Tab-separated table of C-alpha atoms in Angstrom:
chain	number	residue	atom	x	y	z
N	9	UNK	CA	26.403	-10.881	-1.812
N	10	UNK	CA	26.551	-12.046	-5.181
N	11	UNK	CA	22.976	-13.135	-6.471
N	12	UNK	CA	22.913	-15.442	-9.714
N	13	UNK	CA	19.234	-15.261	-11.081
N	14	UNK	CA	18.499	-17.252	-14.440
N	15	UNK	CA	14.927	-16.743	-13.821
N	16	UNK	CA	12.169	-14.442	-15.858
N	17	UNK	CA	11.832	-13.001	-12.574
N	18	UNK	CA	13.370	-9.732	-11.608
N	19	UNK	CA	14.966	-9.820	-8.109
N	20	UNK	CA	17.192	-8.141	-5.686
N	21	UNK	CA	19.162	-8.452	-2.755
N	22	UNK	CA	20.758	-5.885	-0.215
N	23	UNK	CA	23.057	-6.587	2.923
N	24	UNK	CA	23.123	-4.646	5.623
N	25	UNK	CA	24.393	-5.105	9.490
N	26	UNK	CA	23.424	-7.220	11.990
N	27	UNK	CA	23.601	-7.812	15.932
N	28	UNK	CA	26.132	-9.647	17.713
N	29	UNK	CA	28.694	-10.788	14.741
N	30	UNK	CA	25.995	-11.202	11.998
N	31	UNK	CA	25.240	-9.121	8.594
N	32	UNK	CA	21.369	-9.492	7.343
N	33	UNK	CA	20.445	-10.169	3.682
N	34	UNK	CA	17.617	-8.927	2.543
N	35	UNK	CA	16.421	-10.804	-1.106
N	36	UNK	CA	13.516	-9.716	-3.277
N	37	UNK	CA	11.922	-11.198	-5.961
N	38	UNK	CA	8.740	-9.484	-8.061
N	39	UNK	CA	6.984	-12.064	-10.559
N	40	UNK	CA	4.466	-10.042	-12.788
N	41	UNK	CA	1.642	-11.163	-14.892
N	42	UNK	CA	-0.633	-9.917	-17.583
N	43	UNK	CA	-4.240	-9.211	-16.309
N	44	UNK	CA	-7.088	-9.367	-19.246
N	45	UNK	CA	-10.683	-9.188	-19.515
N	46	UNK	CA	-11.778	-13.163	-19.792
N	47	UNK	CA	-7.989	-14.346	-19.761
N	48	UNK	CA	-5.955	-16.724	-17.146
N	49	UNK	CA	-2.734	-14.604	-16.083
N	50	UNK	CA	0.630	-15.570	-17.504
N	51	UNK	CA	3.842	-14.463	-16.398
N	52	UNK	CA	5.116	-11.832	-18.404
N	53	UNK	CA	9.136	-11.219	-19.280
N	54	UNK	CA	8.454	-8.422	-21.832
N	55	UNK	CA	6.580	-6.069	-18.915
N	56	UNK	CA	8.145	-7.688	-16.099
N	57	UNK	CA	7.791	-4.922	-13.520
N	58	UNK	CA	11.508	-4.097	-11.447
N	59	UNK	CA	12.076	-4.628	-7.829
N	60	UNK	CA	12.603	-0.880	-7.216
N	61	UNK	CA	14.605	0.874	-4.436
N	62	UNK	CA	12.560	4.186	-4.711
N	63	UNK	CA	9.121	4.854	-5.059
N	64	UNK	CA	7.785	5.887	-8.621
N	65	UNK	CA	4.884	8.278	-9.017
N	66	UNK	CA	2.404	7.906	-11.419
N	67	UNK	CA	-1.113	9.711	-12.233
N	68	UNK	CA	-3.008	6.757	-10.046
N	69	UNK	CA	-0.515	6.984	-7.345
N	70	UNK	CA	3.001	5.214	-6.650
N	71	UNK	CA	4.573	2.237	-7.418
N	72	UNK	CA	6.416	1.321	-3.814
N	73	UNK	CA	9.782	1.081	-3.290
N	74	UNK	CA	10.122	-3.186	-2.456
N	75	UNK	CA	13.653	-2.609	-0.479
N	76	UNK	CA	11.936	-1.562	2.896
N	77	UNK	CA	11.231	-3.304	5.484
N	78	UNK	CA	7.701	-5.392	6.076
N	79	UNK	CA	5.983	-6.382	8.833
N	80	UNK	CA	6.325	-10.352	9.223
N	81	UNK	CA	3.096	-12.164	8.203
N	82	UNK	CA	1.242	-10.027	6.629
N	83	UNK	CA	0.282	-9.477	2.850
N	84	UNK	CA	-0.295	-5.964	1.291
N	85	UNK	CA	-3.035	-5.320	-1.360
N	86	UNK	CA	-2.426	-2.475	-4.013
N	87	UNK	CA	-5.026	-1.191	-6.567
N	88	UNK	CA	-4.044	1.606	-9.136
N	89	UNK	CA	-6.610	2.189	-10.637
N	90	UNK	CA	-9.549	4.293	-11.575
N	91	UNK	CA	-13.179	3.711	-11.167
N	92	UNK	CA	-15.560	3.243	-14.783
N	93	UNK	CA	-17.857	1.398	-16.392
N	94	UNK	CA	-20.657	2.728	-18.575
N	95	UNK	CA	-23.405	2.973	-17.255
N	96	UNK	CA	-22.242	3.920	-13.816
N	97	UNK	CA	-20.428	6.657	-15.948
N	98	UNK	CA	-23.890	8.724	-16.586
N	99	UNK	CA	-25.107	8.434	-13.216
N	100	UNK	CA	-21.448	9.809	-12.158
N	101	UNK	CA	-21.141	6.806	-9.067
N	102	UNK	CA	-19.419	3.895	-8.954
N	103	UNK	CA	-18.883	0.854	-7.085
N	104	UNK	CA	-15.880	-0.866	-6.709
N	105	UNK	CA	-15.646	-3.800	-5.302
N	106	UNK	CA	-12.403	-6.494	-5.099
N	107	UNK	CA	-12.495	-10.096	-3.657
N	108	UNK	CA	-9.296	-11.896	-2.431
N	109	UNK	CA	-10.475	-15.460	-1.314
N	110	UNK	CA	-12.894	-14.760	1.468
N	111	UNK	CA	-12.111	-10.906	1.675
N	112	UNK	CA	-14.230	-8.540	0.307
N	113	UNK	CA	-13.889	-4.677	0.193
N	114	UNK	CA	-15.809	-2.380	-1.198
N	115	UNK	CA	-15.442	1.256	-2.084
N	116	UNK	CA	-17.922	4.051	-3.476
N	117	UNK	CA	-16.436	6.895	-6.493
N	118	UNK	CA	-18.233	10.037	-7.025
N	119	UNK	CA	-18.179	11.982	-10.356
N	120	UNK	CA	-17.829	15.689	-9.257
N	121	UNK	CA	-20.077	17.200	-6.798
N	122	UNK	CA	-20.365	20.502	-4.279
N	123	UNK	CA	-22.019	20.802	-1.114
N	124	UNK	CA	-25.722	22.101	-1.765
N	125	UNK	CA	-24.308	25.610	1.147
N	126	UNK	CA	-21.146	26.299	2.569
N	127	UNK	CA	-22.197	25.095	6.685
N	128	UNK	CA	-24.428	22.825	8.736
N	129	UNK	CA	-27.432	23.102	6.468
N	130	UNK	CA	-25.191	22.179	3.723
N	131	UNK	CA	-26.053	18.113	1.774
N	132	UNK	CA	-24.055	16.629	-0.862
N	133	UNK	CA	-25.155	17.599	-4.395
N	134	UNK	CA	-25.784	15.058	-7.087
N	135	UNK	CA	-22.708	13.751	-8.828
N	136	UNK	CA	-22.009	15.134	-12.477
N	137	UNK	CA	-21.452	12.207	-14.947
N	138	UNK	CA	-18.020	11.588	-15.783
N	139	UNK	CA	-15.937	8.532	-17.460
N	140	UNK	CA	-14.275	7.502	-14.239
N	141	UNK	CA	-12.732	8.993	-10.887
N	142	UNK	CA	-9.166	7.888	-10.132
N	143	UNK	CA	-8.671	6.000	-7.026
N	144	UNK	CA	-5.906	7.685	-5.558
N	145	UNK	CA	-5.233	9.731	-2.217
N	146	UNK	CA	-5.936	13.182	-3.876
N	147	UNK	CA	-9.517	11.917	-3.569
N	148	UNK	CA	-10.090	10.465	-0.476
N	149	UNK	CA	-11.477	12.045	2.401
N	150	UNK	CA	-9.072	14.481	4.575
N	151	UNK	CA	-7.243	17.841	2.598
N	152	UNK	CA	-5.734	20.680	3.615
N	153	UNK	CA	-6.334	24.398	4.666
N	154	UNK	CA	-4.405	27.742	4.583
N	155	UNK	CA	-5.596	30.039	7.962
N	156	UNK	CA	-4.117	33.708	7.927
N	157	UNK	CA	-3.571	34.767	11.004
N	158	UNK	CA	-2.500	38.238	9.855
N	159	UNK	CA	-1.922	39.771	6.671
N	160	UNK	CA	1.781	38.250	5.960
N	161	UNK	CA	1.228	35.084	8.376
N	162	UNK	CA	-0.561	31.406	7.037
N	163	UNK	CA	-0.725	28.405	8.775
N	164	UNK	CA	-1.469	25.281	7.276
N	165	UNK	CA	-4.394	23.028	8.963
N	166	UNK	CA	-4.658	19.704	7.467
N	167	UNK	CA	-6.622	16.203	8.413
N	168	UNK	CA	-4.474	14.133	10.379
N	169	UNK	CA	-4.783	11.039	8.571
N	170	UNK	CA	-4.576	11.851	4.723
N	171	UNK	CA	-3.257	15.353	3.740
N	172	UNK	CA	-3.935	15.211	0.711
N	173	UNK	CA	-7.266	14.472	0.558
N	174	UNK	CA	-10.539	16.935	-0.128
N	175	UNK	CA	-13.499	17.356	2.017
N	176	UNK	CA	-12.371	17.886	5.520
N	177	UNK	CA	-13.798	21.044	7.097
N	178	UNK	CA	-11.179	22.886	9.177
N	179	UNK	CA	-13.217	25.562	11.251
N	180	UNK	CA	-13.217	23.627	14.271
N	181	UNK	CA	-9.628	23.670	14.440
N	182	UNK	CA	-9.304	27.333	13.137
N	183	UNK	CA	-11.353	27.980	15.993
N	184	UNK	CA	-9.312	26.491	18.764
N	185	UNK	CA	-6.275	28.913	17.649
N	186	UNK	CA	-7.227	32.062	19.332
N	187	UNK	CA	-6.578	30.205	22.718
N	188	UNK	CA	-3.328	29.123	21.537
N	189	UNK	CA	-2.520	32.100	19.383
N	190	UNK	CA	-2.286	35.554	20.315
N	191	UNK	CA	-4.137	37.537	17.082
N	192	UNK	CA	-5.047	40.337	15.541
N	193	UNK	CA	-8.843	41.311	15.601
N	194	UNK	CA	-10.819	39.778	12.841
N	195	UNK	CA	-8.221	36.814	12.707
N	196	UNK	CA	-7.336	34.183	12.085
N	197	UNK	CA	-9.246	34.062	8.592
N	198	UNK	CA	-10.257	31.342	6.924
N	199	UNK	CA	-10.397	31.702	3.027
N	200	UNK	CA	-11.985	27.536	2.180
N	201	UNK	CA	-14.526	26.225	0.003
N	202	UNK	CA	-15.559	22.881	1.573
N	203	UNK	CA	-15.184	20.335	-1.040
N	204	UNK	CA	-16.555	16.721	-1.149
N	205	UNK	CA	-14.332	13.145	-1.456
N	206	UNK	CA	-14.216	11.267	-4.419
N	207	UNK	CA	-13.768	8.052	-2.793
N	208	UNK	CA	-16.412	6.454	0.024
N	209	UNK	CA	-16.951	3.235	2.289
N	210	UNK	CA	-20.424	2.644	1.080
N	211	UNK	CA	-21.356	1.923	4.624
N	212	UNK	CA	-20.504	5.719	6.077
N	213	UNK	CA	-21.524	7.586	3.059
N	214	UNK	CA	-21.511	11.680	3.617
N	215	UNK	CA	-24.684	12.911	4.058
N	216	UNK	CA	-24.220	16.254	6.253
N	217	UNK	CA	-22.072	18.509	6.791
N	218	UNK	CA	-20.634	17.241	10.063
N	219	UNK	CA	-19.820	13.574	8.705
N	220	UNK	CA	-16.038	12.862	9.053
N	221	UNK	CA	-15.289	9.591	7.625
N	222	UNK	CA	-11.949	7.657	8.134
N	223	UNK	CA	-10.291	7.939	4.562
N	224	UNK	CA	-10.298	4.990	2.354
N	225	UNK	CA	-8.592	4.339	-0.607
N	226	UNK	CA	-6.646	1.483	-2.361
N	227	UNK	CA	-3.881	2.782	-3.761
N	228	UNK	CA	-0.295	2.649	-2.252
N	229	UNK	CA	0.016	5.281	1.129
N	230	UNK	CA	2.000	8.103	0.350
N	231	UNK	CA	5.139	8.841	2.564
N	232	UNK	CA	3.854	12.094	3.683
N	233	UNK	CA	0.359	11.184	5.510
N	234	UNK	CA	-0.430	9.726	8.883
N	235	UNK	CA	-2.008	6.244	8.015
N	236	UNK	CA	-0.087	4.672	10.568
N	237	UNK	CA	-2.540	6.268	13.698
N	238	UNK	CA	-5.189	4.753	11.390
N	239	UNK	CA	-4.112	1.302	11.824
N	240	UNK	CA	-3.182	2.056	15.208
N	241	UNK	CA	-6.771	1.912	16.509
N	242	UNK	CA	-7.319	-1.832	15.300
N	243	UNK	CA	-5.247	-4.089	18.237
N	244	UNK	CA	-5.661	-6.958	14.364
N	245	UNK	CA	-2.818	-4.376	13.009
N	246	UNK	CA	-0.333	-4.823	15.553
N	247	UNK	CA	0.830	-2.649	18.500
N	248	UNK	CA	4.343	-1.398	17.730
N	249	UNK	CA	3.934	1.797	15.721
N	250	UNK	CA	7.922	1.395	13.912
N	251	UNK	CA	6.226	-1.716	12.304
N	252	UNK	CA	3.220	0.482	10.927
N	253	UNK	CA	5.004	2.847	9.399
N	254	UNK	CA	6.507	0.717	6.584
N	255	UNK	CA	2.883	-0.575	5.695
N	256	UNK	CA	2.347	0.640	2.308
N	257	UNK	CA	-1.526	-0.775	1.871
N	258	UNK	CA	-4.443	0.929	3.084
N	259	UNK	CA	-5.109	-0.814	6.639
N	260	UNK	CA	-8.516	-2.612	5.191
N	261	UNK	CA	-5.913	-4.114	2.942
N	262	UNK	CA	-3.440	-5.883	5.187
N	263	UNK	CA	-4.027	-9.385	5.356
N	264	UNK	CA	-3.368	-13.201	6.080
N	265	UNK	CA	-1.338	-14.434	3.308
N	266	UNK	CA	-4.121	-16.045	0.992
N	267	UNK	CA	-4.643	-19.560	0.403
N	268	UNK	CA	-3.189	-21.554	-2.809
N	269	UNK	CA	-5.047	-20.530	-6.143
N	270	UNK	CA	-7.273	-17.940	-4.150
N	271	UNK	CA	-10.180	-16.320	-6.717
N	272	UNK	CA	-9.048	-12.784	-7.534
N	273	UNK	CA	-12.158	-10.554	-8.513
N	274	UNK	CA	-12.063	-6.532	-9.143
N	275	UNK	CA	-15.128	-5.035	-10.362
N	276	UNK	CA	-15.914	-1.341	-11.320
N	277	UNK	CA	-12.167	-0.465	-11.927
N	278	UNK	CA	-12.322	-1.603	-16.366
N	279	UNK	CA	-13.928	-0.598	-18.813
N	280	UNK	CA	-14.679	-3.922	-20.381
N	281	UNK	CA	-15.893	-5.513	-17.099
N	282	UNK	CA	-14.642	-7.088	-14.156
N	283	UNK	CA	-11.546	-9.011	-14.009
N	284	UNK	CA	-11.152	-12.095	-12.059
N	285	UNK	CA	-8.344	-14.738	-11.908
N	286	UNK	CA	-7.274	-17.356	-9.605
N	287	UNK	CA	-3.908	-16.264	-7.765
N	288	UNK	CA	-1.100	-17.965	-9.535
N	289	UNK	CA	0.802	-20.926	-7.416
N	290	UNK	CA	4.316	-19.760	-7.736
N	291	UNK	CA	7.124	-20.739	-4.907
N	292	UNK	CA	10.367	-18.520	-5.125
N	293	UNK	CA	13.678	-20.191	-3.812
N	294	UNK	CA	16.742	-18.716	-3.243
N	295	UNK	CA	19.839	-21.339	-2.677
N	296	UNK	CA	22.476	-19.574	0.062
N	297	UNK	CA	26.030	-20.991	0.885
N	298	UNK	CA	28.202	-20.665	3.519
N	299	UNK	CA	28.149	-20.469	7.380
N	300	UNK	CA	24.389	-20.791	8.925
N	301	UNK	CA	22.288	-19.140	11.317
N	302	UNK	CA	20.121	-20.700	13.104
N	303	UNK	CA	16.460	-19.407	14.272
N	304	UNK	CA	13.807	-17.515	13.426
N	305	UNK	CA	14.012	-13.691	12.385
N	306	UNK	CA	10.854	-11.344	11.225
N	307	UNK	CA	11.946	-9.237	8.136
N	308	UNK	CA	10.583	-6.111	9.833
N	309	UNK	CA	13.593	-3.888	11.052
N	310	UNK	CA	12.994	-4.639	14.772
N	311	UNK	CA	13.554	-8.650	15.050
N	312	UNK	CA	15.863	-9.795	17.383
N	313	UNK	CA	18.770	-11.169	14.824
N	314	UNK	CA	19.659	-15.339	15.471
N	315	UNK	CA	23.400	-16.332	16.505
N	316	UNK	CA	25.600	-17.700	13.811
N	317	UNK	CA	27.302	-20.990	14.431
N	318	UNK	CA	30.373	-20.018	12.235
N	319	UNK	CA	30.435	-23.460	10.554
N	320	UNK	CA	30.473	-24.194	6.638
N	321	UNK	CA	27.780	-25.953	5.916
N	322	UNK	CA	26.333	-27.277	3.054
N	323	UNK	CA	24.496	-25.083	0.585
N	324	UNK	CA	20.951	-24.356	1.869
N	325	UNK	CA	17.561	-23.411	0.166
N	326	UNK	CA	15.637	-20.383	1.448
N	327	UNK	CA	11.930	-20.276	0.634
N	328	UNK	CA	10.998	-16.683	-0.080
N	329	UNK	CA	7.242	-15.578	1.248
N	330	UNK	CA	4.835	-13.714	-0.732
N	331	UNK	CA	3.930	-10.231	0.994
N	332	UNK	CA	2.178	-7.671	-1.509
N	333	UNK	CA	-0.002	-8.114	-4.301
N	334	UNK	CA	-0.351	-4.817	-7.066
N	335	UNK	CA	-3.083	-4.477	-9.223
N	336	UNK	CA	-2.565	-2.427	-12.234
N	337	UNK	CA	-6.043	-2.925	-14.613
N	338	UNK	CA	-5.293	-0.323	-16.588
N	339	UNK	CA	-1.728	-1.761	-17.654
N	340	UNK	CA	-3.213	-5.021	-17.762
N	341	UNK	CA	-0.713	-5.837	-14.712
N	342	UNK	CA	-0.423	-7.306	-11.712
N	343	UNK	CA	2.706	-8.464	-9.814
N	344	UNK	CA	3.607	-10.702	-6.519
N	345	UNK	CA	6.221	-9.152	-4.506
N	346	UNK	CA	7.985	-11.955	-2.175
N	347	UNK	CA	10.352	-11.347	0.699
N	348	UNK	CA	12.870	-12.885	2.653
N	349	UNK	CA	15.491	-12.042	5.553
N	350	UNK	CA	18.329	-13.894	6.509
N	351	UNK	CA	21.479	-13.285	8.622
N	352	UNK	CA	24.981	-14.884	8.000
N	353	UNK	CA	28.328	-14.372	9.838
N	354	UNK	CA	29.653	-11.159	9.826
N	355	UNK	CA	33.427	-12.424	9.582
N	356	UNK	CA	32.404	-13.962	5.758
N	357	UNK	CA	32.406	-11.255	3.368
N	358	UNK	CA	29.046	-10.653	1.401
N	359	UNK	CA	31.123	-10.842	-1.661
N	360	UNK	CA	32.234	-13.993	-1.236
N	361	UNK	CA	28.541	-15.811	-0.428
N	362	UNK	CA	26.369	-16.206	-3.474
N	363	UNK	CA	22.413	-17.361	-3.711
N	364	UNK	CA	21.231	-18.807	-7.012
N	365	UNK	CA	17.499	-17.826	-7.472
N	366	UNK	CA	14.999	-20.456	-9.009
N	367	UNK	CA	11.008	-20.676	-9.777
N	368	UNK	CA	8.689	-23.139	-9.036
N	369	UNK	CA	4.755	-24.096	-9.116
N	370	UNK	CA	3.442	-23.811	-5.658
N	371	UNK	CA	2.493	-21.561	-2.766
N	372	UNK	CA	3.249	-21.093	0.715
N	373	UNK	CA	0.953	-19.177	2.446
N	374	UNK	CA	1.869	-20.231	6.309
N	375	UNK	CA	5.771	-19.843	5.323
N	376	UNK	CA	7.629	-17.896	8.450
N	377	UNK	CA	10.135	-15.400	7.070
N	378	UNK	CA	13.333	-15.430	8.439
């Protein structure tokens, strides 16, 4: 499907098949604005960020592939970031705290710190000062553990939600594997220094040694951890676990689409304060040709696809919905992904349909996708 974008606005599209004599179109556009200390956002051409079809690693986590699937109705929040300021910098803890409309989170970044004893007597230790803590996985609660269970053999524990992570303790688990494992005596062996998270809900702060916090953190969910059980225990998240798997956001951060010109604030993740915007009112349309299909369609991966008529009918705008916001304040970035699904008749071929992009001021926050 040939797309025909004259826009500032990088964007995508990708067919693939359909159900019962359809294809589905999947078309992606990524507006991206420069973020400043004190300055209204405007939509930037020279560091317009790409729709990508692969993640991209950085030092404060990925930047998400945007040619996956989404769960319908939703909208993802993304901070890379680190935590700083200066004076939060000598104590070595800092709050962070962003505001989307009426929803507030809140998160908690320690400077370096050890457990005061390895086991139950053990308290956190004071956090050394530092210039900032990045807000990324590595330092969120959960981690990893090698167990020998003889002098060749390792097995890998790890917390179930975030990999990882630091600060899980694994001897509770060690200790279920002589019932499961037959070992040598004076195995399996556990060679770990405990460490302590980074990253913190304020409200279930560590303070002992048996505190085992859900992980929180901001930035996108790696492939390669278990977030989706997470969400799974909140019935607001949805029910069918191929849907949670394509969530990218942390859980706390998957929410109603906001209103029109919602106030932005993030505070505790720059240097020169916090920075708060309204969210821009920008409406993405794509224009589609060709035979219609009627009815609705989620742009998740499990939507039961609408029937095609097979008539020509006249060209026809599709409104595309806004579904992930990305905060990058150290880049002075931030960038609206929007999304939208459609399916067409399976007997046209792609290359002969064509959709003509186009911008507008606006928002749509009740918008069904297609």
């Amino acid at each position: 499907m040939r797309l025909v974008n004259d826009t500032p606005v990088p964007a995508r599209c990708v067919v693939g098949p359909g159900s019962e004599g359809t294809r589905v179109a999947l078309i992606v556009a990524k507006t991206t604005f420069d973020l400043r200390h004190r300055i209204s956002p405007r939509l930037t051409v020279a560091r317009a960020e790409p729709v990508r079809s692969m993640d991209e690693e950085t030092e404060l986590g990925c930047l998400p592939a945007d040619l996956y699937p989404r769960r319908a109705g939703t909208f993802e929040v993304i901070v890379l970031g680190r935590a700083s300021g200066s004076a939060a910098a000598s104590r070595g803890r800092f709050l962070v705290t962003l505001d989307i409309g009426t929803t507030r989170r809140e998160i908690v970044a320690f400077g370096p710190r050890t457990w005061s004893t390895q086991g139950q007597r053990g308290v956190p230790g004071v956090p050394a000062p530092c210039v900032g803590v990045p807000l990324v996985w590595e330092q969120a609660f959960g981690g990893s553990a090698q167990v020998w269970l003889d002098e060749s053999t390792t097995l890998e524990l790890h917390h179930p939600l975030n990999r990882r992570g630091r600060g899980f303790d694994p001897a509770p688990a060690m200790r279920k594997l002589p019932a499961r494992l037959t070992t040598l005596p004076g195995y399996p062996r556990l060679a770990h220094l405990r460490e302590l998270p980074g990253i913190e809900r304020p409200e279930s702060l560590i303070t002992q040694w048996s505190d085992a916090p859900d992980p929180v953190c901001w930035a996108t969910v790696p492939r390669d951890i278990g977030l989706a059980s997470l969400a799974g225990r909140d019935p607001a998240h949805g029910s069918d676990p191929y849907d949670r798997i394509y969530d990218r956001a942390h859980p706390d951060w998957i929410i109603p689409v906001p209103r029109a010109g919602a106030s932005v604030c993030l505070a505790g993740a720059h240097p020169d304060g916090a920075l708060e915007f309204d969210l821009p009112r920008v409406r993405v349309f794509a224009d589609s040709d060709g035979p219609r299909s009627d009815g609705p369609r989620s742009d998740g991966p499990h939507s039961d696809g609408p029937h095609c008529d097979g008539a020509a009918t006249p060209r026809r705008r599709l409104e595309l919905a806004p579904r992930m916001l990305l905060l990058q304040p150290e880049r002075g970035l931030f960038s609206i992904v929007f999304r939208r699904c459609f399916t067409f008749d399976a007997r046209i071929p792609a290359h002969a349909r064509s959709l003509r992009l186009s911008v507008e001021e606006g928002w749509s926050p009740e918008l069904p996708v297609d």
